[in-house]
Each structure stands twice: as C-alpha cells, then as structure tokens.
Amino acid sequence: MKNDALSYYSNGKNECACCGEKIREFLAIDHINGGGGKHRKEIKDDISHWLKKNGYPKGFQVLCHNCNQAKGYWGICPHQK
C-alpha cells in the first residue's frame, strides 16, 4: 500500500518533492497543508490504506522524513529557503 501511495503522489518518481531523496525507507506521505497528526488520530488507520480507500485525494505529497520533519517543526524545509 505504501508503495502505491508513494508512486501516486510522486507521479511515479518515488522521490521527495523537496530534495529528491529516492530511498524508499526514507520517504513519507506529507499533508501539504499540515494537520497530519490530527488527521492520523481521526482516521485510526494507516495513512496509505486510508488514501487508497479514499481514491488518493488531493492535499498530499511525498517528502523524505527529514524534509517532512523540518516542515512540521519550522513550517518550511531549509531546502526551500
């Protein structure tokens, strides 16, 4: 399921939309407008399963864990400064 979500949200590139990281284990699904923690608590399901069940809705992208964490902590990844 995770591979399908990563492929869908990266247009088949399977890479971070910010820095280009391609190692699968480092990639994550990012809530573009924030609120990922709240959303995960609400759905009570794995995000990859939820995305597939809901037809891969808009508002998500692939980021590596570093870019995702930086965005979450500081609102922007240092790569984007």
mmCIF file with all atom_site columns, C-alpha atoms in Angstrom:
data_model
loop_
_atom_site.group_PDB
_atom_site.id
_atom_site.type_symbol
_atom_site.label_atom_id
_atom_site.label_alt_id
_atom_site.label_comp_id
_atom_site.label_asym_id
_atom_site.label_entity_id
_atom_site.label_seq_id
_atom_site.pdbx_PDB_ins_code
_atom_site.Cartn_x
_atom_site.Cartn_y
_atom_site.Cartn_z
_atom_site.occupancy
_atom_site.B_iso_or_equiv
_atom_site.pdbx_formal_charge
_atom_site.auth_seq_id
_atom_site.auth_comp_id
_atom_site.auth_asym_id
_atom_site.auth_atom_id
_atom_site.pdbx_PDB_model_num
ATOM 1  C CA . MET A 1 1  ? 0.000   0.000  0.000   1.00 0.00 ? 1  MET A CA 1
ATOM 2  C CA . LYS A 1 2  ? 2.773   2.441  0.878   1.00 0.00 ? 2  LYS A CA 1
ATOM 3  C CA . ASN A 1 3  ? 4.498   1.836  -2.456  1.00 0.00 ? 3  ASN A CA 1
ATOM 4  C CA . ASP A 1 4  ? 1.238   2.592  -4.286  1.00 0.00 ? 4  ASP A CA 1
ATOM 5  C CA . ALA A 1 5  ? 0.717   5.834  -2.363  1.00 0.00 ? 5  ALA A CA 1
ATOM 6  C CA . LEU A 1 6  ? 4.323   6.940  -2.868  1.00 0.00 ? 6  LEU A CA 1
ATOM 7  C CA . SER A 1 7  ? 4.087   6.234  -6.583  1.00 0.00 ? 7  SER A CA 1
ATOM 8  C CA . TYR A 1 8  ? 0.761   8.042  -6.934  1.00 0.00 ? 8  TYR A CA 1
ATOM 9  C CA . TYR A 1 9  ? 1.770   11.183 -5.060  1.00 0.00 ? 9  TYR A CA 1
ATOM 10 C CA . SER A 1 10 ? 5.171   11.404 -6.760  1.00 0.00 ? 10 SER A CA 1
ATOM 11 C CA . ASN A 1 11 ? 3.837   10.793 -10.284 1.00 0.00 ? 11 ASN A CA 1
ATOM 12 C CA . GLY A 1 12 ? 5.767   7.519  -10.448 1.00 0.00 ? 12 GLY A CA 1
ATOM 13 C CA . LYS A 1 13 ? 9.101   9.120  -9.488  1.00 0.00 ? 13 LYS A CA 1
ATOM 14 C CA . ASN A 1 14 ? 9.155   7.744  -5.924  1.00 0.00 ? 14 ASN A CA 1
ATOM 15 C CA . GLU A 1 15 ? 11.189  10.660 -4.657  1.00 0.00 ? 15 GLU A CA 1
ATOM 16 C CA . CYS A 1 16 ? 10.961  13.521 -2.190  1.00 0.00 ? 16 CYS A CA 1
ATOM 17 C CA . ALA A 1 17 ? 9.230   16.541 -3.734  1.00 0.00 ? 17 ALA A CA 1
ATOM 18 C CA . CYS A 1 18 ? 11.668  18.802 -1.880  1.00 0.00 ? 18 CYS A CA 1
ATOM 19 C CA . CYS A 1 19 ? 15.177  17.313 -2.016  1.00 0.00 ? 19 CYS A CA 1
ATOM 20 C CA . GLY A 1 20 ? 14.832  14.410 -4.465  1.00 0.00 ? 20 GLY A CA 1
ATOM 21 C CA . GLU A 1 21 ? 15.687  11.629 -1.975  1.00 0.00 ? 21 GLU A CA 1
ATOM 22 C CA . LYS A 1 22 ? 14.807  8.282  -3.581  1.00 0.00 ? 22 LYS A CA 1
ATOM 23 C CA . ILE A 1 23 ? 15.481  5.667  -0.905  1.00 0.00 ? 23 ILE A CA 1
ATOM 24 C CA . ARG A 1 24 ? 12.037  4.225  -0.170  1.00 0.00 ? 24 ARG A CA 1
ATOM 25 C CA . GLU A 1 25 ? 12.651  3.717  3.530   1.00 0.00 ? 25 GLU A CA 1
ATOM 26 C CA . PHE A 1 26 ? 13.291  7.456  3.898   1.00 0.00 ? 26 PHE A CA 1
ATOM 27 C CA . LEU A 1 27 ? 10.058  8.540  2.154   1.00 0.00 ? 27 LEU A CA 1
ATOM 28 C CA . ALA A 1 28 ? 6.779   9.529  3.783   1.00 0.00 ? 28 ALA A CA 1
ATOM 29 C CA . ILE A 1 29 ? 3.385   10.886 2.828   1.00 0.00 ? 29 ILE A CA 1
ATOM 30 C CA . ASP A 1 30 ? 3.062   14.562 3.807   1.00 0.00 ? 30 ASP A CA 1
ATOM 31 C CA . HIS A 1 31 ? -0.127  16.525 4.431   1.00 0.00 ? 31 HIS A CA 1
ATOM 32 C CA . ILE A 1 32 ? 0.619   19.583 2.274   1.00 0.00 ? 32 ILE A CA 1
ATOM 33 C CA . ASN A 1 33 ? -1.379  21.973 4.456   1.00 0.00 ? 33 ASN A CA 1
ATOM 34 C CA . GLY A 1 34 ? -0.295  20.423 7.767   1.00 0.00 ? 34 GLY A CA 1
ATOM 35 C CA . GLY A 1 35 ? -2.503  18.677 10.289  1.00 0.00 ? 35 GLY A CA 1
ATOM 36 C CA . GLY A 1 36 ? -1.075  15.197 9.742   1.00 0.00 ? 36 GLY A CA 1
ATOM 37 C CA . GLY A 1 37 ? -1.019  14.245 13.415  1.00 0.00 ? 37 GLY A CA 1
ATOM 38 C CA . LYS A 1 38 ? -4.632  15.251 13.925  1.00 0.00 ? 38 LYS A CA 1
ATOM 39 C CA . HIS A 1 39 ? -5.698  13.510 10.715  1.00 0.00 ? 39 HIS A CA 1
ATOM 40 C CA . ARG A 1 40 ? -3.969  10.240 11.657  1.00 0.00 ? 40 ARG A CA 1
ATOM 41 C CA . LYS A 1 41 ? -5.768  10.241 15.036  1.00 0.00 ? 41 LYS A CA 1
ATOM 42 C CA . GLU A 1 42 ? -9.117  10.851 13.325  1.00 0.00 ? 42 GLU A CA 1
ATOM 43 C CA . ILE A 1 43 ? -8.826  8.099  10.717  1.00 0.00 ? 43 ILE A CA 1
ATOM 44 C CA . LYS A 1 44 ? -7.438  5.448  13.105  1.00 0.00 ? 44 LYS A CA 1
ATOM 45 C CA . ASP A 1 45 ? -5.915  3.679  10.108  1.00 0.00 ? 45 ASP A CA 1
ATOM 46 C CA . ASP A 1 46 ? -2.625  3.540  8.272   1.00 0.00 ? 46 ASP A CA 1
ATOM 47 C CA . ILE A 1 47 ? -2.414  6.617  6.034   1.00 0.00 ? 47 ILE A CA 1
ATOM 48 C CA . SER A 1 48 ? -1.534  4.533  2.965   1.00 0.00 ? 48 SER A CA 1
ATOM 49 C CA . HIS A 1 49 ? -4.654  2.385  3.398   1.00 0.00 ? 49 HIS A CA 1
ATOM 50 C CA . TRP A 1 50 ? -6.826  5.441  4.038   1.00 0.00 ? 50 TRP A CA 1
ATOM 51 C CA . LEU A 1 51 ? -5.509  7.202  0.924   1.00 0.00 ? 51 LEU A CA 1
ATOM 52 C CA . LYS A 1 52 ? -6.281  4.205  -1.290  1.00 0.00 ? 52 LYS A CA 1
ATOM 53 C CA . LYS A 1 53 ? -9.772  3.710  0.232   1.00 0.00 ? 53 LYS A CA 1
ATOM 54 C CA . ASN A 1 54 ? -10.498 7.400  -0.425  1.00 0.00 ? 54 ASN A CA 1
ATOM 55 C CA . GLY A 1 55 ? -9.287  7.456  -4.025  1.00 0.00 ? 55 GLY A CA 1
ATOM 56 C CA . TYR A 1 56 ? -5.985  9.231  -3.372  1.00 0.00 ? 56 TYR A CA 1
ATOM 57 C CA . PRO A 1 57 ? -7.411  12.677 -2.578  1.00 0.00 ? 57 PRO A CA 1
ATOM 58 C CA . LYS A 1 58 ? -5.584  15.942 -3.197  1.00 0.00 ? 58 LYS A CA 1
ATOM 59 C CA . GLY A 1 59 ? -3.596  17.608 -0.442  1.00 0.00 ? 59 GLY A CA 1
ATOM 60 C CA . PHE A 1 60 ? -0.765  15.099 -0.060  1.00 0.00 ? 60 PHE A CA 1
ATOM 61 C CA . GLN A 1 61 ? 2.775   14.777 -1.401  1.00 0.00 ? 61 GLN A CA 1
ATOM 62 C CA . VAL A 1 62 ? 5.873   12.652 -0.930  1.00 0.00 ? 62 VAL A CA 1
ATOM 63 C CA . LEU A 1 63 ? 8.622   14.047 1.285   1.00 0.00 ? 63 LEU A CA 1
ATOM 64 C CA . CYS A 1 64 ? 11.578  12.355 2.903   1.00 0.00 ? 64 CYS A CA 1
ATOM 65 C CA . HIS A 1 65 ? 11.445  12.143 6.677   1.00 0.00 ? 65 HIS A CA 1
ATOM 66 C CA . ASN A 1 66 ? 13.997  14.982 7.045   1.00 0.00 ? 66 ASN A CA 1
ATOM 67 C CA . CYS A 1 67 ? 12.069  17.412 4.854   1.00 0.00 ? 67 CYS A CA 1
ATOM 68 C CA . ASN A 1 68 ? 8.768   16.355 6.428   1.00 0.00 ? 68 ASN A CA 1
ATOM 69 C CA . GLN A 1 69 ? 10.064  16.876 9.982   1.00 0.00 ? 69 GLN A CA 1
ATOM 70 C CA . ALA A 1 70 ? 11.629  20.238 9.132   1.00 0.00 ? 70 ALA A CA 1
ATOM 71 C CA . LYS A 1 71 ? 8.378   21.392 7.566   1.00 0.00 ? 71 LYS A CA 1
ATOM 72 C CA . GLY A 1 72 ? 6.465   20.242 10.647  1.00 0.00 ? 72 GLY A CA 1
ATOM 73 C CA . TYR A 1 73 ? 8.812   21.936 13.124  1.00 0.00 ? 73 TYR A CA 1
ATOM 74 C CA . TRP A 1 74 ? 9.583   25.175 11.308  1.00 0.00 ? 74 TRP A CA 1
ATOM 75 C CA . GLY A 1 75 ? 6.808   25.477 8.735   1.00 0.00 ? 75 GLY A CA 1
ATOM 76 C CA . ILE A 1 76 ? 9.269   25.214 5.850   1.00 0.00 ? 76 ILE A CA 1
ATOM 77 C CA . CYS A 1 77 ? 12.091  22.911 4.916   1.00 0.00 ? 77 CYS A CA 1
ATOM 78 C CA . PRO A 1 78 ? 15.544  24.568 4.820   1.00 0.00 ? 78 PRO A CA 1
ATOM 79 C CA . HIS A 1 79 ? 15.823  23.390 1.199   1.00 0.00 ? 79 HIS A CA 1
ATOM 80 C CA . GLN A 1 80 ? 13.040  25.843 0.345   1.00 0.00 ? 80 GLN A CA 1
ATOM 81 C CA . LYS A 1 81 ? 14.655  28.922 1.927   1.00 0.00 ? 81 LYS A CA 1
#
